[in-house]
XYZ file of C-alpha atoms in Angstrom:
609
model
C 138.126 50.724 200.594
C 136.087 53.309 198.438
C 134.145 52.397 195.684
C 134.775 53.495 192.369
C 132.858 53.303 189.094
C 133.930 54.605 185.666
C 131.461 54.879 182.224
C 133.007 55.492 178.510
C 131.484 56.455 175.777
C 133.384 56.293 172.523
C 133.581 55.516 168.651
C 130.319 56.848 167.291
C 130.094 60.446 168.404
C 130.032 63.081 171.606
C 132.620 60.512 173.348
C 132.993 61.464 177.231
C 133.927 59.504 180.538
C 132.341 59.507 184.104
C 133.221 58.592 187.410
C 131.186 57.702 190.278
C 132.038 56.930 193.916
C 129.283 55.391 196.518
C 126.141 57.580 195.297
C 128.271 60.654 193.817
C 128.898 61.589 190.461
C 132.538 62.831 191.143
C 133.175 63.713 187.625
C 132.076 64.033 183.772
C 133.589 65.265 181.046
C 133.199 64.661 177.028
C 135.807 64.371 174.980
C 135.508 67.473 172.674
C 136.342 69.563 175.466
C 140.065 68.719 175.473
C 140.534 67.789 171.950
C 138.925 70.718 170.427
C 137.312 68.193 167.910
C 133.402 69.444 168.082
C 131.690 65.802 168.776
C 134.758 64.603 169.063
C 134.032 60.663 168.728
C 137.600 58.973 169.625
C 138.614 57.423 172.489
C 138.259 60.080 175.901
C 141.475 59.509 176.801
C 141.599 62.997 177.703
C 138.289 63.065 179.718
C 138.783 59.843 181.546
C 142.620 61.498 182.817
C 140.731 64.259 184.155
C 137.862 62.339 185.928
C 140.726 60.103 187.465
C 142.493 63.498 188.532
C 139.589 64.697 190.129
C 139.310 61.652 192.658
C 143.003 61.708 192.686
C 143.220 57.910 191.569
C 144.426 55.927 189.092
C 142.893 52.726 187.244
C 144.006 50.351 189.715
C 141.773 51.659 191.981
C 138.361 51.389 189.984
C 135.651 48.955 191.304
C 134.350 49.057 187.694
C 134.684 49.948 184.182
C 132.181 50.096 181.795
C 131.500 50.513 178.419
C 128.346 52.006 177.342
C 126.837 49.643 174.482
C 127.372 46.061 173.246
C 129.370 46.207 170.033
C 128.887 43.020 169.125
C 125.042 43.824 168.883
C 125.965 46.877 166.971
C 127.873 44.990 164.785
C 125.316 43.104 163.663
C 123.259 45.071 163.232
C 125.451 46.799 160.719
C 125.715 43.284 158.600
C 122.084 43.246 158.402
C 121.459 46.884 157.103
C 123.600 46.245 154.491
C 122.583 43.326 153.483
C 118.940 44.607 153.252
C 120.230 47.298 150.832
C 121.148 44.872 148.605
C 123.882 46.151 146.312
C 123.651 49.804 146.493
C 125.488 49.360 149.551
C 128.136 47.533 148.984
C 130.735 50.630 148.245
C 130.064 51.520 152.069
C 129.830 48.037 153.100
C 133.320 47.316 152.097
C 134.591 50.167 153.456
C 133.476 49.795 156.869
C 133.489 45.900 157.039
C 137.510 45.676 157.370
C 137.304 48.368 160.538
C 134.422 46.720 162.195
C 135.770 42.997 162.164
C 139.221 44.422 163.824
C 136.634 45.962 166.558
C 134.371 43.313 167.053
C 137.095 40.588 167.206
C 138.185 41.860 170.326
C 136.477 45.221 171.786
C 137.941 44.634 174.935
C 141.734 44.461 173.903
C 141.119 47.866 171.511
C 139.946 49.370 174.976
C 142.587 48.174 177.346
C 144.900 49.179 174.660
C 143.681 52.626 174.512
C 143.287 52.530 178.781
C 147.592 51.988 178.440
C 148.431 54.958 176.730
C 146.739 57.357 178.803
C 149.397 56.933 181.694
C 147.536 56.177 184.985
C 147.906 52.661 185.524
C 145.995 49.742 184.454
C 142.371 48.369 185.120
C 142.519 45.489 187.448
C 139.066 43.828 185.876
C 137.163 43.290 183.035
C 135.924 45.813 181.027
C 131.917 45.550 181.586
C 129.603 46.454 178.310
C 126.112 47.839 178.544
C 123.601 48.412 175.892
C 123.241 52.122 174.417
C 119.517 51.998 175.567
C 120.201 50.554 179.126
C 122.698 53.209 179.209
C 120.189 55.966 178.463
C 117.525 54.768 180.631
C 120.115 54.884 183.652
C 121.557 58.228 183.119
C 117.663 59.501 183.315
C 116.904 57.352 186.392
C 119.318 57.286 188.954
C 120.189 60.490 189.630
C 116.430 61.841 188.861
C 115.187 63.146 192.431
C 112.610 60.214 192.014
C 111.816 56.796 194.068
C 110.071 55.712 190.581
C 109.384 56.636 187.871
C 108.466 56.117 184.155
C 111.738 56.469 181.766
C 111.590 57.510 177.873
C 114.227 56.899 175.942
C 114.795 58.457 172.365
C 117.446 58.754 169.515
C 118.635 57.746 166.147
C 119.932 54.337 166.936
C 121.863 52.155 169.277
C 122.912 48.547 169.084
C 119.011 47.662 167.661
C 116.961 49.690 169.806
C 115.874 53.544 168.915
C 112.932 53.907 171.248
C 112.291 52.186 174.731
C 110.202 52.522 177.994
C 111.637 51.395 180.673
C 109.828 51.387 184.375
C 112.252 52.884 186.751
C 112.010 51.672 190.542
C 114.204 52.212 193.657
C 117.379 50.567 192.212
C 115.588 48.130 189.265
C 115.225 48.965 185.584
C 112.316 47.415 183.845
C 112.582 47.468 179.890
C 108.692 47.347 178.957
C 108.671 48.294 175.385
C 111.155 49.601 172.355
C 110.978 50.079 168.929
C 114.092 48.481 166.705
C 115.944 50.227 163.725
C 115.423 51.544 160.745
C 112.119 53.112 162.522
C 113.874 55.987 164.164
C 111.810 59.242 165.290
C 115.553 60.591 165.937
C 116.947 59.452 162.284
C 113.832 61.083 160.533
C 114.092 63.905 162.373
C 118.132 63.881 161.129
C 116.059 63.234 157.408
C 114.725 66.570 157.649
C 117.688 67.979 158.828
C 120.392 66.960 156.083
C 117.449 68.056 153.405
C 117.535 71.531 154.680
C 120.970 71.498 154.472
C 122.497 71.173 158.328
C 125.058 68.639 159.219
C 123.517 65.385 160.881
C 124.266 64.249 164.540
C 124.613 68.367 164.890
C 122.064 70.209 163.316
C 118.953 69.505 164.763
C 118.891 71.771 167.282
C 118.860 74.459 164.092
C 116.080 72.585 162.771
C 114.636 73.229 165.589
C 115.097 76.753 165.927
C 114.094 77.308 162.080
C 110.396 75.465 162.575
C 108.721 78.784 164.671
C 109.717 80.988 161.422
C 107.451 78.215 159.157
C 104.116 76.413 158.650
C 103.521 72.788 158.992
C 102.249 72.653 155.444
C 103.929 69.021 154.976
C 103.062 67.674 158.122
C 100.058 65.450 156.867
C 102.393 63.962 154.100
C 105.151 63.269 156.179
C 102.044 61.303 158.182
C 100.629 59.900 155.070
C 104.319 58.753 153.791
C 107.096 58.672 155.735
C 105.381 57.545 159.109
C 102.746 55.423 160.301
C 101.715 56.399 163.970
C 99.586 53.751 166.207
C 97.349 54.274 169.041
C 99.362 52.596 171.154
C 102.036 54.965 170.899
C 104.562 53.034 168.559
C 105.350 53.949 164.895
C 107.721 52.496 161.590
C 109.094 54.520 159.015
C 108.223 53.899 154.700
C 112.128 52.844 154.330
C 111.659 53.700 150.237
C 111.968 57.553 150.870
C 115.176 56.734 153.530
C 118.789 56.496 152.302
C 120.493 55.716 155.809
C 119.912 51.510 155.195
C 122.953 52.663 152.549
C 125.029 54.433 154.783
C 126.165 57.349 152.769
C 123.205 59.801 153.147
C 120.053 60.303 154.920
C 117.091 61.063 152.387
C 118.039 59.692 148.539
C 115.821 61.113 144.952
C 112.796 59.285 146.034
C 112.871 61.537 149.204
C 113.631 64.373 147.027
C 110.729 63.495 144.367
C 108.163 63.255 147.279
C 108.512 66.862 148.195
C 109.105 68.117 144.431
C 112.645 69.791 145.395
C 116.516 68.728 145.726
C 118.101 68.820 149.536
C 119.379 72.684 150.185
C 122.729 72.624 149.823
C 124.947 73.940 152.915
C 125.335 77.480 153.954
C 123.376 78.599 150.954
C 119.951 80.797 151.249
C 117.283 79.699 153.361
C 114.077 79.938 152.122
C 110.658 79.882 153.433
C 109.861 76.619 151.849
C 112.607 75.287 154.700
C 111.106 76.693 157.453
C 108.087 75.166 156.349
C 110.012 71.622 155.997
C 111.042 72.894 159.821
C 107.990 73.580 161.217
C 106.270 70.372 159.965
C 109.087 67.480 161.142
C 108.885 69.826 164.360
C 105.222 69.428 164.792
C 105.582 65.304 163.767
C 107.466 64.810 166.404
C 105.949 66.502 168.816
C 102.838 64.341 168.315
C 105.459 61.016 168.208
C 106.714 61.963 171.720
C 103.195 62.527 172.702
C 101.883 59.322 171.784
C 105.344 57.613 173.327
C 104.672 59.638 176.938
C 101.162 58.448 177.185
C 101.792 54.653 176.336
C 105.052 54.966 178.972
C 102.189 56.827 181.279
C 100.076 53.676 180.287
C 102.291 50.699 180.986
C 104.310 51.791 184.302
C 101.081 53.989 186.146
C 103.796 56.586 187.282
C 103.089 60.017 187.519
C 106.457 61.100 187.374
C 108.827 60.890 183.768
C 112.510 60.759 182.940
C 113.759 61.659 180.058
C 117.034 60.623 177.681
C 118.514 60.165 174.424
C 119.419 62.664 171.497
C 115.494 63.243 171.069
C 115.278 64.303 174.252
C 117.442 67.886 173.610
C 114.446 69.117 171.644
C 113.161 71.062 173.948
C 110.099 72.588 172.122
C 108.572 69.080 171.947
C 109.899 68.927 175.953
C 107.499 71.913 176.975
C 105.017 70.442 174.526
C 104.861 67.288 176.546
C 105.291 69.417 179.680
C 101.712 71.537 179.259
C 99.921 68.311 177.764
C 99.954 67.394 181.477
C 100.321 64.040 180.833
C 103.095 63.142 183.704
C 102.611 65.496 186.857
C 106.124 66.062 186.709
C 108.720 65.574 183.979
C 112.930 64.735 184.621
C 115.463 65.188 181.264
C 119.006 63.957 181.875
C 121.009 67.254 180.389
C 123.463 65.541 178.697
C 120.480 63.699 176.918
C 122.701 62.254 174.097
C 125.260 59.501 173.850
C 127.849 61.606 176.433
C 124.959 60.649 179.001
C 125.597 57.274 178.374
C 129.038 57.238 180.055
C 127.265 58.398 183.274
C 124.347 56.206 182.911
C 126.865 52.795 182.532
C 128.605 53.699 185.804
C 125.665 54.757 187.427
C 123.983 51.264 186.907
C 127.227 49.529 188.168
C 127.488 51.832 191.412
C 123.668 51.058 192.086
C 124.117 47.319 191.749
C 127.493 47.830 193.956
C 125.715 49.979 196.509
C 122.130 48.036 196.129
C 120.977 51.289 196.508
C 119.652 54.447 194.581
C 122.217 57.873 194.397
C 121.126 60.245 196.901
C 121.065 64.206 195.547
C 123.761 66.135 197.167
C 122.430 68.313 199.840
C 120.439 71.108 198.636
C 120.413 70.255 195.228
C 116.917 68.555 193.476
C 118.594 65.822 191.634
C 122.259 63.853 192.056
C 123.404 65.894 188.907
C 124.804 69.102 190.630
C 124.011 71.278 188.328
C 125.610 69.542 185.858
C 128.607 71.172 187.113
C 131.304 68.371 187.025
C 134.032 69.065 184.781
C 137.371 71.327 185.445
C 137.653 74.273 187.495
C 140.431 76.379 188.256
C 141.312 78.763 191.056
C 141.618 82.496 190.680
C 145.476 81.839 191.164
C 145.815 79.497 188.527
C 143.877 82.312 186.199
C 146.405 84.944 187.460
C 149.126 82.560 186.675
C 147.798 82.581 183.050
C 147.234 86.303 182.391
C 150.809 86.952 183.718
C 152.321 85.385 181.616
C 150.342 86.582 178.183
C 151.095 89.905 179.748
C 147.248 90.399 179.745
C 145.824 93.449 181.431
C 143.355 92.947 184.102
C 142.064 93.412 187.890
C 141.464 90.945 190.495
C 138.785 92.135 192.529
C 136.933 91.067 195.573
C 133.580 88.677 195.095
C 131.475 91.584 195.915
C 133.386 94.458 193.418
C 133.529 91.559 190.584
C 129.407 90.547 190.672
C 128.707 94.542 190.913
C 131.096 95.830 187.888
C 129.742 92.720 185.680
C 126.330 93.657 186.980
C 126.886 97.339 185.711
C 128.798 96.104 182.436
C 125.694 94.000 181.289
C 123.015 97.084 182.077
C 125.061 99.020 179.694
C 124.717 96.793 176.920
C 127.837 95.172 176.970
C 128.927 91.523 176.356
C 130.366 89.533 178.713
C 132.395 86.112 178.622
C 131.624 84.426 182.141
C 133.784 82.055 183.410
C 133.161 80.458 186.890
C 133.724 77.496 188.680
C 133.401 73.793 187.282
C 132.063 73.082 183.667
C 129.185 71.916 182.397
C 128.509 68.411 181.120
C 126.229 68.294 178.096
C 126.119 70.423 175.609
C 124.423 73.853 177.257
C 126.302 76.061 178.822
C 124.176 77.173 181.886
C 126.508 79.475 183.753
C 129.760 78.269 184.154
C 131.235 78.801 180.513
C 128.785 81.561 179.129
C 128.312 84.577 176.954
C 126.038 87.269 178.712
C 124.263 89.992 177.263
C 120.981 92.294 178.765
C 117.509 90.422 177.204
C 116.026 94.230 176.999
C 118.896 95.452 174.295
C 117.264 94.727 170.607
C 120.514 94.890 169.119
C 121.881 91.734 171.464
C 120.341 89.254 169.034
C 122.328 90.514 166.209
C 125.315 91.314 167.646
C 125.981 87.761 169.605
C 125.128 86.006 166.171
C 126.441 87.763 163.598
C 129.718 89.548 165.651
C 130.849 86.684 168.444
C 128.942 83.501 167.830
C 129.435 84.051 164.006
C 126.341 81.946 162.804
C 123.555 82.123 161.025
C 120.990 84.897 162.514
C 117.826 83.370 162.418
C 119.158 81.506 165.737
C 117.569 82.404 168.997
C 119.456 82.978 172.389
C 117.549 81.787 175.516
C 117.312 83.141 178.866
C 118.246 82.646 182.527
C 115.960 83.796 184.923
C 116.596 84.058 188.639
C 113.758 80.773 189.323
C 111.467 82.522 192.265
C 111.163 84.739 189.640
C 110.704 82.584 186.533
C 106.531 82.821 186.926
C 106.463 86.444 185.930
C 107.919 86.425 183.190
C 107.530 83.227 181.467
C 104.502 80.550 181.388
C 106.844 77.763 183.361
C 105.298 75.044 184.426
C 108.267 73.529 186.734
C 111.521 74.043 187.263
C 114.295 74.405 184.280
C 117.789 74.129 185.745
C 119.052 72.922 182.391
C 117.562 75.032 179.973
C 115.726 72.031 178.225
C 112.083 72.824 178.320
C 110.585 75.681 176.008
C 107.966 77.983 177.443
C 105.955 81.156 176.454
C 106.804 84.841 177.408
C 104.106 85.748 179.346
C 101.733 88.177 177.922
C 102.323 91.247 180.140
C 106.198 91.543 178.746
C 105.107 90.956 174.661
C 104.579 93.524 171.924
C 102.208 93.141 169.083
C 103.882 91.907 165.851
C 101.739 90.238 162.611
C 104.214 88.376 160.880
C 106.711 85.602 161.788
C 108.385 84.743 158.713
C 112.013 84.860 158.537
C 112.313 88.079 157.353
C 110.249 89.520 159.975
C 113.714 88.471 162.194
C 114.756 91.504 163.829
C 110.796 92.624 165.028
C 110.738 93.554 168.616
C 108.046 91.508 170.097
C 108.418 91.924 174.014
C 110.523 93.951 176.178
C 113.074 91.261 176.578
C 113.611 91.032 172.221
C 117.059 89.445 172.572
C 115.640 86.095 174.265
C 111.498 86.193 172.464
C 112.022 83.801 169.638
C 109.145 84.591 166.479
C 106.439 82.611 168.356
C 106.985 84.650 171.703
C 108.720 81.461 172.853
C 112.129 80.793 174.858
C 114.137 78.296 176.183
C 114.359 78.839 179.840
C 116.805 77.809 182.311
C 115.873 78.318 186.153
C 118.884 79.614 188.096
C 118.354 78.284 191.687
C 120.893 80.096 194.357
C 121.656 76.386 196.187
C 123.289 74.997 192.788
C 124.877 78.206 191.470
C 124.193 80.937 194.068
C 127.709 82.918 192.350
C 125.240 82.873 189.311
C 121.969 83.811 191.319
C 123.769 87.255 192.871
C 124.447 88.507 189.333
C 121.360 88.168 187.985
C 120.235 89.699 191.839
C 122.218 93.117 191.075
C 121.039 93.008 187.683
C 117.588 93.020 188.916
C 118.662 95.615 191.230
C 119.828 97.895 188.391
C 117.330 97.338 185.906
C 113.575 95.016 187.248
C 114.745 92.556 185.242
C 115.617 89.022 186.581
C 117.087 87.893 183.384
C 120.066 87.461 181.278
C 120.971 86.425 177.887
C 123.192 83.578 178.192
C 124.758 81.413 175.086
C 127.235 78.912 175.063
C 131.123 80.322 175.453
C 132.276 79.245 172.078
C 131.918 80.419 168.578
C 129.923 78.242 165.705
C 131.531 74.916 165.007
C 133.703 75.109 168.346
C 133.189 73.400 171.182
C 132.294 75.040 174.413
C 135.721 76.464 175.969
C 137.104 74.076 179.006
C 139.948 76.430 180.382
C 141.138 79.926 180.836
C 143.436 79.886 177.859
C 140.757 78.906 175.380
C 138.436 81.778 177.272
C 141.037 84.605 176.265
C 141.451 83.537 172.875
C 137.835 83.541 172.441
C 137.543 86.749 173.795
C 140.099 87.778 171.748
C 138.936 86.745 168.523
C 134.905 88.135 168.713
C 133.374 91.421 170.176
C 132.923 90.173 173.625
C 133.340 93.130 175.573
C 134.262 91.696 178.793
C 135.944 88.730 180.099
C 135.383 87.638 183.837
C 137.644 84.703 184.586
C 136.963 83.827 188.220
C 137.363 87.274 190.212
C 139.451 88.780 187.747
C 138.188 91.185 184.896
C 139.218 92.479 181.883
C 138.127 94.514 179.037
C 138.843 94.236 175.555
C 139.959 97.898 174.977
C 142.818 97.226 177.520
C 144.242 93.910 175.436
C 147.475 94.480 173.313
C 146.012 92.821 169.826
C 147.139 89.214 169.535
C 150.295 87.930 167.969
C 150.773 85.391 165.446
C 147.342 84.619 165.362
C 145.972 82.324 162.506
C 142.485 83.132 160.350
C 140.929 80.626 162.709
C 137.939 80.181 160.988
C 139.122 78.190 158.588
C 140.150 75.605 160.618
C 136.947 75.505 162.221
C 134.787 72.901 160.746
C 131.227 74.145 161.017
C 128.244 72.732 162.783
């Protein structure tokens, strides 16, 4: 009888479900995608139906099921950072006490409970629970394309653990070393980004993008004060400048008082000062993840990496630690954060079943597809859907569908692309994107300010056909996931003095609509054996204009999650200045749409990132 093995994540944030079956990932899925709910942190019931669906089973048939931390560890962990608060905590402390004893009582019978409702049978075992960490390390390992490996895990915190190095090898993983909370590269990293104003647990990745527009003018005081860094790669956090032991905020007056300014308040004016606060946390922890790759480098002797955990999505310190050379080749899990951990839970428990390591599908470099394992729907089920909204549109061949999208983009439009099986993680990376030409120096603004609807300092990366990538970007491996910053290359760039954020709209290369201030961009390798659908348009578009590369940004606008089906495509093209929608082989253009009926002012019930 097959073998089947089934991860949850759930009840913190970015909750999501995975099934595996004898060395395949068969499906993954988080939450947010059905719900709506951006980081959606409830229980996947919606995900795990779908991953079931896939593999046309039902509960009874799982070999496994597995939780992907400990939450009695967790739990305890909670009791102790209040009680080191002392009294300031208490407010919080009773609050979350009451919900936490009805979880930790019995985790298991909350779960089983919740496995009940969602209607496909019941789980004939117990329900297994991993540690958050463990979980990490696994999702980076197993389906990596390597034997062994070193494995580097970072976040903001999971039962105890925030940082660990673990030594990966054939189907054993080694923990070697980890650093316990409150020190947290990924919670003082969140510091910085709730004191410029951006909403925790969602957005760093705008912290991030804001550091190239500053200078790390506080970097040596965040060194001298809010971090102590050792040579042997660990570090611990000054907890008097911290808030988070409370649990209310991150960063508290003394915080405040350090840096001689109050917290920006959200969606008010950025200022230079904040790009400044950017760039500096940006360059911190670039050196932290520096120090933590050479001590991993240091205790395992591999010359190969993996990479995991919320940390691990910042990919400027990625292609840092990819050109220090450090590790001759570098793996990161792309869905890095606590998602992941679904995967990596059932990925330990099929290894252990199998007593052997995944095997990559054929032709791909790693077990993870592409990342291309949630829903997909046939071009009749998409015909089935326009019919009935009465939507105008042709179905055309393959051939006629690649060559009028090709011809669309050349022109400047904007196109919503919707092919084949969605992505797990949070980039989109060709299967639910928004398309625009790199050469147009209006593309920037428009997609930001006219579909995405979010703040415009906020760069757009690139895809790049990947026997290609060389020319026109300094790659030093392969990028499938579009997690690993690299430099334009020189030939393409145009001279520009200033980077500051009001130097924004500056052309500075022929490609202005994916060259971010500091003639950086975050590159994603398109490889024609994991998407070759994806590869032919960005062929023609070659063809038609010597350029190998698109703009490509997630199918959603701000605070949304990415779009899952055909439905939630058309309303989104709908609602924005997207020019184009292609939906499988069909295509349709917005000036042929009747305008929509009874629609609400949606962005107010949009909660934003």
């Amino acid at each position: 009888m097959r073998q089947y093995h089934l991860g949850i994540s759930a009840y913190y944030h970015d909750s999501a479900a995975a099934l595996i079956s004898e060395g395949k990932i068969i499906a993954a899925a988080q939450q947010e995608r059905f719900s709506r709910k951006r980081h959606d942190s409830g229980f996947p019931a919606d995900a795990i139906r779908y991953c079931l669906d896939e593999a046309g089973i039902t509960l009874e048939d799982l070999t496994s099921l597995s939780f992907y931390d400990a939450p009695n560890l967790k739990f305890r962990r909670l009791i102790s950072s209040f009680a080191s608060s002392g009294p300031s905590g208490l407010a919080v402390f009773q609050q979350v006490f009451p919900q936490w004893i009805r979880w930790k009582a019995r985790p298991e019978k909350r779960l089983l409970s919740a496995l009940r409702e969602i209607n496909r049978g019941q789980p004939k075992g117990e329900i297994i629970f991993g540690t958050h960490h463990r979980s990490h390390a696994a999702s980076a390992f197993y389906p990596s394309p390597y034997d062994s490996a070193a494995v580097l895990c970072i976040d903001g915190v999971g039962e105890w653990q925030t940082t660990s190095i673990w030594h990966g090898k054939n189907n054993d993983l080694t923990l070697k070393s980890a650093i316990s909370y409150p020190h947290s590269l990924g919670l003082l990293y969140s510091a910085f980004t709730d004191f410029c104003g951006f909403k925790v647990d969602s957005g760093e990745y705008k912290l991030m993008g804001l550091a190239p527009y500053g200078e790390p003018r506080y970097a040596q005081k965040i060194l001298d004060e809010l971090i102590t860094l050792r040579e042997d790669g660990s570090f611990s956090l000054n907890m008097k400048y911290f808030a988070f032991l409370q649990g209310r905020n991150m960063v508290g007056e003394k915080f405040e008082a350090l840096f001689g300014r109050p917290k920006r308040q959200p969606e008010s004016e950025i200022t230079q000062d904040d790009c400044d606060f950017a760039a500096s946390i940006q360059k911190v922890a670039e050196e932290v993840v520096l120090g933590l790759a050479r001590a991993a480098k240091k205790m395992t002797g591999e010359s190969r990496l993996c990479i995991a955990g919320g940390v691990a999505l910042n990919c400027v310190a990625n292609g840092c630690l990819s050109r220090a050379g450090i590790f001759d080749e570098i793996w990161i899990q792309p869905a890095a954060g606590d998602a992941g951990c679904a995967l990596g839970v059932a990925l330990e428990q099929d290894a252990k079943h199998q007593q052997k390591r995944m095997i990559p599908a054929s032709g791909h470099r790693d077990a993870m597809q592409g990342a291309y394992l949630g829903p997909a729907f046939s071009d009749d089920e998409v015909v089935r859907y326009l019919d009935a909204q009465e939507a105008p549109y042709q179905r055309l061949s393959e051939e006629q569908m690649l060559n009028t999208t090709a011809e669309a983009l050349a022109s400047g439009k904007v196109v919503g692309w919707f092919q084949g099986r969605m992505e797990f993680g949070p980039r989109a990376l060709g299967a639910r994107s928004i398309l625009g030409d790199p050469r147009n120096v209006e593309m920037q603004k428009t997609m930001n300010l006219k579909i995405k609807f979010r703040e415009s300092f906020r760069p757009f990366a690139p895809m790049v056909l990947a026997e290609r990538a060389a020319e026109f970007f300094d790659v030093r491996q392969d990028s499938p996931y579009m997690l690993v910053v690299s430099d334009v290359r020189e030939r393409w760039l145009k001279p520009v003095s200033s980077r500051h954020l009001g130097s924004i709209n500056d052309v500075r290369s022929t490609m202005p609509a994916i060259t971010h201030v500091d003639n950086s961009a975050r590159v994603q390798t398109v490889h024609p054996e994991i998407n070759p659908l994806l590869a032919q348009l960005l062929q023609r578009f070659d063809d038609m204009t010597g350029y190998p590369v698109l703009v490509n940004t997630s199918f959603n606008v701000r605070g949304e999650p990415i779009v899952c089906t055909p439905a939630e495509a058309y309303l989104c093209f709908m609602r924005t200045n997207i020019d184009l929608l292609v939906l499988g082989n069909c295509i349709l253009r917005k000036d042929d749409q009747p305008a929509l009926e009874n629609d609400t002012d949606w962005r107010t019930e949009i909660a934003l990132d």
